[in-house]
PDB file of C-alpha atoms in Angstrom:
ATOM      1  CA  UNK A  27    -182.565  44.768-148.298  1.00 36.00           C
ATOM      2  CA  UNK A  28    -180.122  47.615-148.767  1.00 41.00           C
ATOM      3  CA  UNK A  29    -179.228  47.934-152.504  1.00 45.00           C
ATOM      4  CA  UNK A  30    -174.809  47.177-152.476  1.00 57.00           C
ATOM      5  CA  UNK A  31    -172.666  49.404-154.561  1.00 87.00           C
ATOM      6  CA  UNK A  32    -170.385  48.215-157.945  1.00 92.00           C
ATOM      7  CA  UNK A  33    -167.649  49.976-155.340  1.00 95.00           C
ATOM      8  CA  UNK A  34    -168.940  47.419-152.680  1.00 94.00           C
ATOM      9  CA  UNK A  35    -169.018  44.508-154.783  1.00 95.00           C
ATOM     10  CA  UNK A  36    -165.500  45.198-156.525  1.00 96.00           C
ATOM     11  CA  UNK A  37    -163.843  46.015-153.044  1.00 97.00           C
ATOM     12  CA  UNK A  38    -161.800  42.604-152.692  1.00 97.00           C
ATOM     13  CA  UNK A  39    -160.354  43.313-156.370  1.00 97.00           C
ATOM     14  CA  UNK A  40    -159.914  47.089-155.851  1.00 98.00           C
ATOM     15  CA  UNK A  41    -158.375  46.971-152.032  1.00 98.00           C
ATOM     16  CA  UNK A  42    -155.866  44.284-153.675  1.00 97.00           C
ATOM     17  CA  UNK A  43    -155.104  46.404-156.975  1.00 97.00           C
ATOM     18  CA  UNK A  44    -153.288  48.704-154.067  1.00 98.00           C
ATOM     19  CA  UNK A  45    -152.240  45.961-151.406  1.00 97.00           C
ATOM     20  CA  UNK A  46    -149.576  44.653-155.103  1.00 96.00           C
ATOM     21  CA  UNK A  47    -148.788  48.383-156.382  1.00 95.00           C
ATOM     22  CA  UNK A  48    -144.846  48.751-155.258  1.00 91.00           C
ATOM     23  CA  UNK A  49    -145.701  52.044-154.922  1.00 92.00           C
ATOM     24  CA  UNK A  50    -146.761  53.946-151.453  1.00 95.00           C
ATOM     25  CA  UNK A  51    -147.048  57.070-152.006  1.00 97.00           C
ATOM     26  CA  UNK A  52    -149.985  58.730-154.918  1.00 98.00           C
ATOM     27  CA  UNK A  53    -150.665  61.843-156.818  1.00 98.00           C
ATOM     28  CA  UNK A  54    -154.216  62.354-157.170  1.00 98.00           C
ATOM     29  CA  UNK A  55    -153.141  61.882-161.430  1.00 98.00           C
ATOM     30  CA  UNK A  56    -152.018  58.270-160.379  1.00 98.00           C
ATOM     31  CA  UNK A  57    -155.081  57.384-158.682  1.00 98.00           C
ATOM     32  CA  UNK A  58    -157.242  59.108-161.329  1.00 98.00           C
ATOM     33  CA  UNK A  59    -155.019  56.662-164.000  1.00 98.00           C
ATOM     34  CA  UNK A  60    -155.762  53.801-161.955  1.00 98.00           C
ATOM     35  CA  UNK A  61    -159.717  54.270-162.213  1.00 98.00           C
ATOM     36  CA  UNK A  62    -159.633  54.813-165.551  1.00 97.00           C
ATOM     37  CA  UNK A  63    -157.456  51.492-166.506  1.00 97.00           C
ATOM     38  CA  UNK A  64    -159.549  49.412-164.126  1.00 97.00           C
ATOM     39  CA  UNK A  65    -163.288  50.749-164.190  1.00 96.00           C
ATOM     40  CA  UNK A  66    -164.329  47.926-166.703  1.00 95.00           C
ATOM     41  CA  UNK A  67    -162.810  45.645-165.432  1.00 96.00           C
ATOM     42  CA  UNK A  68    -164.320  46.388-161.856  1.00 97.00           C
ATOM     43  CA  UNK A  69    -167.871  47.403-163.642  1.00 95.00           C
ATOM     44  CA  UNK A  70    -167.641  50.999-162.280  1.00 95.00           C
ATOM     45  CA  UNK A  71    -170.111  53.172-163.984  1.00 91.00           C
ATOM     46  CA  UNK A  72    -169.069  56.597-165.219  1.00 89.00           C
ATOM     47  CA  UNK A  73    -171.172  58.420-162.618  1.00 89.00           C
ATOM     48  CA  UNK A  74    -168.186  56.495-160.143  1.00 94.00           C
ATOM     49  CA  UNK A  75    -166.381  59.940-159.539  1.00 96.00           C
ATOM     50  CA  UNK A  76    -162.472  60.192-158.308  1.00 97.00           C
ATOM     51  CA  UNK A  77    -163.781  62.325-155.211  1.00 97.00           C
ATOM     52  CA  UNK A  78    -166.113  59.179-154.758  1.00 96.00           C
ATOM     53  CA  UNK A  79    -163.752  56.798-154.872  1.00 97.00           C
ATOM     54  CA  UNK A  80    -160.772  58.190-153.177  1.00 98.00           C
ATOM     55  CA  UNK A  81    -163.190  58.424-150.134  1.00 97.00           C
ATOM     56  CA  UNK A  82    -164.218  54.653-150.762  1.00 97.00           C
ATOM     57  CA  UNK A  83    -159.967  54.208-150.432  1.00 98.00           C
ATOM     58  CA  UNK A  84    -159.735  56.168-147.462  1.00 98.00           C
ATOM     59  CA  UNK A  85    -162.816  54.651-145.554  1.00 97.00           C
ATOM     60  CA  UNK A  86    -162.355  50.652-146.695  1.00 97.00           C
ATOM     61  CA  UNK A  87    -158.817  50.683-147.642  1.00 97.00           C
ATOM     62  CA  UNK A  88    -155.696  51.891-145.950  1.00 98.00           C
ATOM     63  CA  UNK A  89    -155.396  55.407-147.867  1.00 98.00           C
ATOM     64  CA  UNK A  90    -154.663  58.635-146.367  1.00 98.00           C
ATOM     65  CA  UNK A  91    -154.005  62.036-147.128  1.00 98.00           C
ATOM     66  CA  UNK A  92    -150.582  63.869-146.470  1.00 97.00           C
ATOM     67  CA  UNK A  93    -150.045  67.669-147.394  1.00 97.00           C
ATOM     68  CA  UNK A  94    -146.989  69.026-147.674  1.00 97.00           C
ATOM     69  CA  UNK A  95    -147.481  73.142-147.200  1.00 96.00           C
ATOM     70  CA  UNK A  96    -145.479  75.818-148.202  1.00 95.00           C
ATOM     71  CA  UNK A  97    -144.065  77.445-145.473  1.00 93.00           C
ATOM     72  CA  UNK A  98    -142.418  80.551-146.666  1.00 83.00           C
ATOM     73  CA  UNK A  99    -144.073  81.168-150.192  1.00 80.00           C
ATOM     74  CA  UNK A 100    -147.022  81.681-150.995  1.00 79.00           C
ATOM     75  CA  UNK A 101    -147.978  78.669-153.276  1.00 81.00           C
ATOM     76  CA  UNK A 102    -150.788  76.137-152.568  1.00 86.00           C
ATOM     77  CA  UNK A 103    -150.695  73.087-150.149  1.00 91.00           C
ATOM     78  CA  UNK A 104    -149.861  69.596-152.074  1.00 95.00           C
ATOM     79  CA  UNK A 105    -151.700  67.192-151.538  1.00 97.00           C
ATOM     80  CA  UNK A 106    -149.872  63.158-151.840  1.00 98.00           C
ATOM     81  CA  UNK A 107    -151.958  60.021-150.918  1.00 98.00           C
ATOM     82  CA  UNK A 108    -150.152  57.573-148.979  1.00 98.00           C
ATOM     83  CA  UNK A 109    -151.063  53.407-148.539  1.00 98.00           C
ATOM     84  CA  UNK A 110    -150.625  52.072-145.254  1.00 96.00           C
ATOM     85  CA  UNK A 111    -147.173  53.866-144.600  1.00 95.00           C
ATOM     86  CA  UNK A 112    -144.359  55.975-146.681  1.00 95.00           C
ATOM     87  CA  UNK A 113    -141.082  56.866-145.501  1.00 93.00           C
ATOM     88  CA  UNK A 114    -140.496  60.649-145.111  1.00 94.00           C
ATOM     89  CA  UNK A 115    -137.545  59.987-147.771  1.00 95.00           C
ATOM     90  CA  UNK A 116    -140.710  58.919-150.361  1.00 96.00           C
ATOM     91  CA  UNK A 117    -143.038  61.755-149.378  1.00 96.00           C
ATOM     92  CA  UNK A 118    -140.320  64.227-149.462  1.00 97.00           C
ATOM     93  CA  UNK A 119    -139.051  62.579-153.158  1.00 97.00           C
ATOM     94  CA  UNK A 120    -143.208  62.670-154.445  1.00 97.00           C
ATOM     95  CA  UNK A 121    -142.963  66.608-154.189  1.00 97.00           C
ATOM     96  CA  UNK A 122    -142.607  66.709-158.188  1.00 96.00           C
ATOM     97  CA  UNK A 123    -142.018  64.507-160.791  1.00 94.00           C
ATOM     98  CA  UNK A 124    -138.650  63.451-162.323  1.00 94.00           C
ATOM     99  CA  UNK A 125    -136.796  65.089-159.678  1.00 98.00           C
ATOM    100  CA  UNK A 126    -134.604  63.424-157.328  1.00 98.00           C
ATOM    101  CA  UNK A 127    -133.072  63.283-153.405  1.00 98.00           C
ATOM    102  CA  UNK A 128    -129.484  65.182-153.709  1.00 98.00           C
ATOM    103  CA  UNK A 129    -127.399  67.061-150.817  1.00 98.00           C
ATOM    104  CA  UNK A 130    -127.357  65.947-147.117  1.00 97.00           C
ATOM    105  CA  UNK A 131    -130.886  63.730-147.821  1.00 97.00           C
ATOM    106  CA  UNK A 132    -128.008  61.773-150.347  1.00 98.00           C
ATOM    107  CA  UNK A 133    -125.598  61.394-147.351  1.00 98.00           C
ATOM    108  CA  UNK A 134    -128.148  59.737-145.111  1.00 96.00           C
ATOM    109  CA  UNK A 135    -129.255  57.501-148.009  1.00 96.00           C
ATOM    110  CA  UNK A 136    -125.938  56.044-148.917  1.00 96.00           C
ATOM    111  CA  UNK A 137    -125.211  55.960-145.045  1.00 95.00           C
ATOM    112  CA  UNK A 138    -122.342  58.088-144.640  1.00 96.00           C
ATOM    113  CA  UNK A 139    -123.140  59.170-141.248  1.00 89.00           C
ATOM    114  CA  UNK A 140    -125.336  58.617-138.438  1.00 84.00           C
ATOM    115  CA  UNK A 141    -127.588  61.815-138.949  1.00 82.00           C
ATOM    116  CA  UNK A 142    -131.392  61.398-139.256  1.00 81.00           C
ATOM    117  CA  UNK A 143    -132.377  64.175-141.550  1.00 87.00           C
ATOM    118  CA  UNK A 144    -134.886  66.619-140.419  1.00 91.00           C
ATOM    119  CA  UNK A 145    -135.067  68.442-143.941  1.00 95.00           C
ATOM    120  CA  UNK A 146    -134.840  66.808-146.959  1.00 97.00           C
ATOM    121  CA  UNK A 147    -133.185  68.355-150.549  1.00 98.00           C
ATOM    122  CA  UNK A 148    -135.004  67.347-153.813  1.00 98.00           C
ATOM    123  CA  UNK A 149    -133.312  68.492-156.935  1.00 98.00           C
ATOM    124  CA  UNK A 150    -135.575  69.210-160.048  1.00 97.00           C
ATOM    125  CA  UNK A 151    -133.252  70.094-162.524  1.00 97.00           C
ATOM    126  CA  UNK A 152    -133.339  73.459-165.079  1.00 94.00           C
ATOM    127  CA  UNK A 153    -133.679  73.504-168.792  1.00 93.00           C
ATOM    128  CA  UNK A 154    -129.963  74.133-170.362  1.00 89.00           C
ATOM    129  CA  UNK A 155    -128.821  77.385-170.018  1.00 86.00           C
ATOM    130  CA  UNK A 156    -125.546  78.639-171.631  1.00 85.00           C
ATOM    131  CA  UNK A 157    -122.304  78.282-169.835  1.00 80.00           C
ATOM    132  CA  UNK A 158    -121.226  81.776-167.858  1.00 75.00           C
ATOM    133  CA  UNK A 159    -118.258  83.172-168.899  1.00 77.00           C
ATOM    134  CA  UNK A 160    -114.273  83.790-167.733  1.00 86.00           C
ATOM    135  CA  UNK A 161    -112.750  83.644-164.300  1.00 94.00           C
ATOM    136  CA  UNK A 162    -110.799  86.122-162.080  1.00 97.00           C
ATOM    137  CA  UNK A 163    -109.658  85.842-158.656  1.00 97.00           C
ATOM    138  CA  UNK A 164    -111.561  89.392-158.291  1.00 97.00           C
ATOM    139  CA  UNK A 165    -114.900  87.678-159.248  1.00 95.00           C
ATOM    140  CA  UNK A 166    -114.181  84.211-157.411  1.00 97.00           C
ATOM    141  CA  UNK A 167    -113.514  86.352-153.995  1.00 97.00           C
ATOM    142  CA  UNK A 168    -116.817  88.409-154.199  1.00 96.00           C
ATOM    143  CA  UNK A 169    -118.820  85.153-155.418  1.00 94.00           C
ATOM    144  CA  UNK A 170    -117.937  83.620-152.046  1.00 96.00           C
ATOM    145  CA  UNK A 171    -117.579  86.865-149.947  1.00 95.00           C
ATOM    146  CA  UNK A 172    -121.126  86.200-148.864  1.00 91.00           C
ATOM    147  CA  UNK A 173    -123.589  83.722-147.844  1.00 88.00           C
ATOM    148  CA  UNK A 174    -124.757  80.694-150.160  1.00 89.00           C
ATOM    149  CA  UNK A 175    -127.778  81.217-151.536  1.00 87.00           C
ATOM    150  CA  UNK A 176    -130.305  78.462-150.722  1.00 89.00           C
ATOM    151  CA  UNK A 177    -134.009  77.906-151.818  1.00 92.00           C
ATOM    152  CA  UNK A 178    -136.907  79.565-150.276  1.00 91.00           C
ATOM    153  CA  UNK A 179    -138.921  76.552-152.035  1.00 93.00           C
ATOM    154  CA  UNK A 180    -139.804  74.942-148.359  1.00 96.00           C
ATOM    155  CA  UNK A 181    -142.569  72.675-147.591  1.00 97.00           C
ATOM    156  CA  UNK A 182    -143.447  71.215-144.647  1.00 96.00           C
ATOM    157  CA  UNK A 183    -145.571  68.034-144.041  1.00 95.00           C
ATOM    158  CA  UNK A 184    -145.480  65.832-140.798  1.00 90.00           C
ATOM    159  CA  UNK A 185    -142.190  66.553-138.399  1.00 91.00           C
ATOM    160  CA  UNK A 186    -140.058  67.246-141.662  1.00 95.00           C
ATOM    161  CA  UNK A 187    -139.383  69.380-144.022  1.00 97.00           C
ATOM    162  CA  UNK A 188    -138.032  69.381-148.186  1.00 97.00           C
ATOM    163  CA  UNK A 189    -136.164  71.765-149.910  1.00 97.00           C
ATOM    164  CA  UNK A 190    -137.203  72.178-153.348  1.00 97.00           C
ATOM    165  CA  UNK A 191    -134.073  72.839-155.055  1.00 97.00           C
ATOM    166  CA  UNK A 192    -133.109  74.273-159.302  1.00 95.00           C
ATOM    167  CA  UNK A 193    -129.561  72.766-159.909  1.00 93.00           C
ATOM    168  CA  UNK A 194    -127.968  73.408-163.503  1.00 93.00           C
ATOM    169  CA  UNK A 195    -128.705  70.767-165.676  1.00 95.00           C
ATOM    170  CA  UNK A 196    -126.359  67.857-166.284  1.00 96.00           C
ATOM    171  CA  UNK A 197    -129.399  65.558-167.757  1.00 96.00           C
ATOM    172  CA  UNK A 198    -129.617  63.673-164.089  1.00 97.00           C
ATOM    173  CA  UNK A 199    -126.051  62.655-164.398  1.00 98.00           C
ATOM    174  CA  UNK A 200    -125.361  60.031-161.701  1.00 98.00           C
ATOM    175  CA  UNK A 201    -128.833  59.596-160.751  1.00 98.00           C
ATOM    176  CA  UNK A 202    -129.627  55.977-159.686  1.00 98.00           C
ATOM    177  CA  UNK A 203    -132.332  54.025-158.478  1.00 97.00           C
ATOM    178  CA  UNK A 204    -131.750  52.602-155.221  1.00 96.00           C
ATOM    179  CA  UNK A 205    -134.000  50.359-153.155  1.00 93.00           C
ATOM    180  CA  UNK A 206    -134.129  51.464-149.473  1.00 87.00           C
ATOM    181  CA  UNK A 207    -136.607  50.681-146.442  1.00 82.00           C
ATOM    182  CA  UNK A 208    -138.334  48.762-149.387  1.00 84.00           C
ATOM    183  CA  UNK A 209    -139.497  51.615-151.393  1.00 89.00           C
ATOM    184  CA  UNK A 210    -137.400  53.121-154.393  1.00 93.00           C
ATOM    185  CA  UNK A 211    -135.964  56.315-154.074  1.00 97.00           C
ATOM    186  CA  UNK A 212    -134.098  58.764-157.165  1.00 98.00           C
ATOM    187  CA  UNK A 213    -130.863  60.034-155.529  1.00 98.00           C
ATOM    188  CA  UNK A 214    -127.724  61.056-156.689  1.00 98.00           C
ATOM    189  CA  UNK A 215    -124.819  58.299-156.755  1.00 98.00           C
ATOM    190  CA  UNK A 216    -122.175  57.971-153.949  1.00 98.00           C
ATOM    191  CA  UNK A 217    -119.688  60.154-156.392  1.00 98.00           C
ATOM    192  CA  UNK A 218    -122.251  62.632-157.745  1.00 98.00           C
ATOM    193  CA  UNK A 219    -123.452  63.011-153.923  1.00 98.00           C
ATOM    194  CA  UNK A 220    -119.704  63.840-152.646  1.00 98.00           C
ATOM    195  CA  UNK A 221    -119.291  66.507-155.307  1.00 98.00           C
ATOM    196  CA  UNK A 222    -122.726  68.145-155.074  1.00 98.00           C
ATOM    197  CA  UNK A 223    -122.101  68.529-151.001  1.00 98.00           C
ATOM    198  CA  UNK A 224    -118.472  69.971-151.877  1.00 98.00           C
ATOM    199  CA  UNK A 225    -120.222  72.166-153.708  1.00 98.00           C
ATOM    200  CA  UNK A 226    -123.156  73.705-151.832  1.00 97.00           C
ATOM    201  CA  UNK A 227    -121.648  72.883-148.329  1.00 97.00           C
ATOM    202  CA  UNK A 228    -125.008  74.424-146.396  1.00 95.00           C
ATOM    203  CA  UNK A 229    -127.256  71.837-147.724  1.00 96.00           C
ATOM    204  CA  UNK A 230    -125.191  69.138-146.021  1.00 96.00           C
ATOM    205  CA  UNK A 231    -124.837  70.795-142.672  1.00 95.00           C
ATOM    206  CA  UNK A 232    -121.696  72.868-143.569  1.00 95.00           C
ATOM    207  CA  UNK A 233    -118.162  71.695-143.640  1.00 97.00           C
ATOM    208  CA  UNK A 234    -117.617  69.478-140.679  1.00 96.00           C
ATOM    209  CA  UNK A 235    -120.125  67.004-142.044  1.00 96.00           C
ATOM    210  CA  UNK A 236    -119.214  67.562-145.460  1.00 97.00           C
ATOM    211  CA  UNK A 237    -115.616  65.965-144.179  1.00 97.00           C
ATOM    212  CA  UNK A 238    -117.923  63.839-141.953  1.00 97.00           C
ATOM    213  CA  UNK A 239    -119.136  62.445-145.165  1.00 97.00           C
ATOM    214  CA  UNK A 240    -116.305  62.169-147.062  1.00 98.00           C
ATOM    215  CA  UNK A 241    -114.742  59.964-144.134  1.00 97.00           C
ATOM    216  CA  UNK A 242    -117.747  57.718-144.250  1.00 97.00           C
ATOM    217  CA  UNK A 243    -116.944  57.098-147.977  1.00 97.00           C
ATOM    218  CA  UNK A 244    -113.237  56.605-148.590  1.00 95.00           C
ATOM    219  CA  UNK A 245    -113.179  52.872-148.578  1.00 95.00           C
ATOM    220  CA  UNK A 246    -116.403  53.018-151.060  1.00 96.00           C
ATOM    221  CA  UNK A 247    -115.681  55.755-153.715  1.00 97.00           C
ATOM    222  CA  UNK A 248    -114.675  55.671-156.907  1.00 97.00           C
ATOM    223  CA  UNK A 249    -111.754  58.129-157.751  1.00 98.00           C
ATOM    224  CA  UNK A 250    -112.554  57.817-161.303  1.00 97.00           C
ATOM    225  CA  UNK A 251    -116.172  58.190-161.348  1.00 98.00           C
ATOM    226  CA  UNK A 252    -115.570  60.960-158.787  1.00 98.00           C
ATOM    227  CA  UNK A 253    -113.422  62.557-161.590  1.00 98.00           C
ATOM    228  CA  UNK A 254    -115.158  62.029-164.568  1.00 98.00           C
ATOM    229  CA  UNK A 255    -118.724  62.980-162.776  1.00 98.00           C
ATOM    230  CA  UNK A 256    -116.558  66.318-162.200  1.00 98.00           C
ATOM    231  CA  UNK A 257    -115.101  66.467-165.138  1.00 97.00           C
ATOM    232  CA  UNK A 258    -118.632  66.010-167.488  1.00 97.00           C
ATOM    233  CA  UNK A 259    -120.866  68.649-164.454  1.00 97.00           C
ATOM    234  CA  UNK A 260    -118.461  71.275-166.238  1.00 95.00           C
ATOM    235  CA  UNK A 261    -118.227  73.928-163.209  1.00 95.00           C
ATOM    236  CA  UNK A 262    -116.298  77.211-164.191  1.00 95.00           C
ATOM    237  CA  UNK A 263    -115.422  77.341-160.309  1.00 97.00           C
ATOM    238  CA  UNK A 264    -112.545  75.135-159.315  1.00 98.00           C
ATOM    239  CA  UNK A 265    -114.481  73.211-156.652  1.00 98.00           C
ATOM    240  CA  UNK A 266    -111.378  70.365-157.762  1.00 98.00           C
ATOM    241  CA  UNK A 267    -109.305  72.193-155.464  1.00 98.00           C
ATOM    242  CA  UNK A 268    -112.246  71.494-152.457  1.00 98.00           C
ATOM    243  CA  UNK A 269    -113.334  68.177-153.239  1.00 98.00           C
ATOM    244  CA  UNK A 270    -109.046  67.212-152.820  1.00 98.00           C
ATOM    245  CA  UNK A 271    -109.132  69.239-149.991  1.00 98.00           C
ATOM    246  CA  UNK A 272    -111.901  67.019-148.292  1.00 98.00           C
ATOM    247  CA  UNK A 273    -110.111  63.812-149.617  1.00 98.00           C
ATOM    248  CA  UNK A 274    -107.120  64.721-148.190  1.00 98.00           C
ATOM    249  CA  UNK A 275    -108.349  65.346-144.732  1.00 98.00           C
ATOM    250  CA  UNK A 276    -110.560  62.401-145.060  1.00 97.00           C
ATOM    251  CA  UNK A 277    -107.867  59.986-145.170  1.00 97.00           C
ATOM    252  CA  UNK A 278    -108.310  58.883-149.077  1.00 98.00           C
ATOM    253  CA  UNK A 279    -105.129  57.673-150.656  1.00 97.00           C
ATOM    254  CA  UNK A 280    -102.505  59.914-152.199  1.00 97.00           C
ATOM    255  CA  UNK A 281    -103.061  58.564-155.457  1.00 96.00           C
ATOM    256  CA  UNK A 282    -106.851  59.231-155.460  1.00 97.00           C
ATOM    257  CA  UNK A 283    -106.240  63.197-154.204  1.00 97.00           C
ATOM    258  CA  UNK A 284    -103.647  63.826-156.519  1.00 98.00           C
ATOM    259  CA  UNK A 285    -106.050  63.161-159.285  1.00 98.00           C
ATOM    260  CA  UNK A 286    -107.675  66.319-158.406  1.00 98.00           C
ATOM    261  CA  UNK A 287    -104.630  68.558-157.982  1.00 97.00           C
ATOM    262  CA  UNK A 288    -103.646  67.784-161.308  1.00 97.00           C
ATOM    263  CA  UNK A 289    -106.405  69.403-162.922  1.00 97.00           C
ATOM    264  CA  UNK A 290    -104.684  72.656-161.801  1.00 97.00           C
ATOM    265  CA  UNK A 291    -104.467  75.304-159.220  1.00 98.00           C
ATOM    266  CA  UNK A 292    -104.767  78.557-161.160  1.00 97.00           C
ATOM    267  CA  UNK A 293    -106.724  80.526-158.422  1.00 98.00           C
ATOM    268  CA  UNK A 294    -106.875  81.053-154.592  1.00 98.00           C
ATOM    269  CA  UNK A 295    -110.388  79.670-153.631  1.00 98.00           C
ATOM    270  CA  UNK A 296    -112.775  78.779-150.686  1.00 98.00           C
ATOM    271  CA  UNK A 297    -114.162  75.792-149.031  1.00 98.00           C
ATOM    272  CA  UNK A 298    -117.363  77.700-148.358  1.00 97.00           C
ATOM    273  CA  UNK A 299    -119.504  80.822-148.942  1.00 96.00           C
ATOM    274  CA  UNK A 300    -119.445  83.231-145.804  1.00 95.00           C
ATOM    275  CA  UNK A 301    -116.336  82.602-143.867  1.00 95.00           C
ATOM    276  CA  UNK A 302    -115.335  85.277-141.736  1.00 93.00           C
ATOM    277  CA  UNK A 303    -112.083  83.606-139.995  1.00 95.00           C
ATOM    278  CA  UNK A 304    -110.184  81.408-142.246  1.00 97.00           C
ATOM    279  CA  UNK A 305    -107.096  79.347-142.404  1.00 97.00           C
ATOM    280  CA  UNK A 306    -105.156  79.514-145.629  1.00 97.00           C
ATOM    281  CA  UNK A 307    -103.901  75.787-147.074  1.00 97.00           C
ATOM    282  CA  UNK A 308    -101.069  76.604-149.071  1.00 97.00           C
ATOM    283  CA  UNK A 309    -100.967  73.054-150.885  1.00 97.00           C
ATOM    284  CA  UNK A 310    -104.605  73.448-152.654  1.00 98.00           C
ATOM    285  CA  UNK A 311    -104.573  77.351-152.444  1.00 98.00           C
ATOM    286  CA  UNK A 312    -107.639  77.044-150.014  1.00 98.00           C
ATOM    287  CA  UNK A 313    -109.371  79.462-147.482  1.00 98.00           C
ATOM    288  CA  UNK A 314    -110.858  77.097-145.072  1.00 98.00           C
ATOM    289  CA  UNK A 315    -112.686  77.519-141.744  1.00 97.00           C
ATOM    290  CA  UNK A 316    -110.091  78.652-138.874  1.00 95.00           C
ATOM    291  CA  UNK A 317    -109.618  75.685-136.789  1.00 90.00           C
ATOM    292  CA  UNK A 318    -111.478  72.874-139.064  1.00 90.00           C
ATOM    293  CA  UNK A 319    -110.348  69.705-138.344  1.00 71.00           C
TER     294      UNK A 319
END
């Protein structure tokens, strides 16, 4: 009779440590970390490997392999193990640790418009860096003369793709925890989410769906979170003067707009990076997109 494994024996206990995790989607660390905490209690000898029992996973359990490759950099492939399924939203989020989904992935999250995302944005945030300095309409006009400048961090894995971005840091300011297609996702809150978009328009789809999204959350925003989210990210640009802009358009109340105009309009400025035909909106001294609507 064929001598059976520890692995074999402990397979009910092991294949049901995984079948309770919440989680779906694994670094090899995590997996590594779950050996280690359970090998006694399974009575796995030493010589049981991870390589050995990541393939015992794979070929008993309901564990696969996903790599998400770099596809204009020249870093390695990462590598994320995945239980039965994971959304694209949690393999995208997985890509490093203590980051979190930001931009246009933000807008399909909180449901703001009917767009299935194709790429997905992960923030991981920098160490603090010193605030730049003064503002002139000279520097504002070359700053947004050209295009925005968007990360070359791209991985793809599956149909999709994520964007690894470097914001500034604000310490994850407005970062929640929300529970969605029953896995837990890191994203930026509804208010955090309008202001980042308003901000770097191109990793929402541009300006149309930046309004798009701003019309989907009118009757669910909070002007005052809006504000002090603004007010505490600390921005030396007046991107006040867009994000009333978009609320205006959008159809928010009077009362919630004005909020924004009141922190000032000291400078001419632009809803986006790159415009080559622009209308001019006198009441938040605005370049926008000729014909926007």
């Amino acid at each position: 009779m064929a001598k059976v494994g520890r692995l074999q024996i402990a397979q009910t206990d092991i294949l049901k440590t995984f079948e309770s995790d919440p989680r779906r989607v694994y670094w090899t660390e995590d997996i590594a970390r779950i050996l280690d905490e359970n090998r006694a209690f399974w009575r796995l000898s030493t010589g049981t490997s991870l390589g050995r029992f990541i393939d015992f996973l794979q070929t008993k359990g309901h564990l696969h392999a996903v790599e998400l490759a770099p596809i204009n950099h020249e870093t390695g492939a990462t590598v994320r193990y995945v239980w039965r399924e994971a959304s694209s939203f949690e393999l995208a989020q997985s890509l490093k640790r203590d980051a979190y989904l930001c931009h246009g992935t933000a807008v399909a999250i909180h449901g703001l418009n009917d767009q299935i995302p194709h790429r997905f944005y992960l923030n991981k945030e920098q160490s603090p860096k010193p605030r730049a300095g003064g503002l002139t309409q000279a520097s504002i006009n070359r700053a947004f003369a050209g295009r925005q400048r968007e990360s070359n961090y791209i991985f793809r894995f599956d149909q999709s793709e994520v964007a690894l971005l470097s914001g500034k840091n604000t310490g994850n300011l407005e970062v929640v925890d929300i529970d969605y297609a029953g896995a837990k996702l890191r994203v930026t809150s509804l208010e955090r989410t309008l202001i980042d978009i308003a901000v770097r328009p191109a990793y929402a789809g541009g300006p149309l769906q930046v309004l798009e999204a701003y019309r989907g959350a009118k009757d669910r925003v909070s002007v005052g979170t809006l504000v002090a989210t603004l007010k505490k990210l600390d921005y030396i640009y007046p991107f006040h003067q867009v994000i009333g802009f978009y609320m205006e358009r959008a159809g928010f109340p009077e009362s919630g707009y004005r909020r924004l105009k009141e922190l000032g309009l000291r400078f001419d400025f632009y809803l986006a990076y790159g415009m080559k035909e622009t209308d001019f909106i006198s009441d938040w001294r605005l370049y926008i997109p000729k014909g926007l609507q």
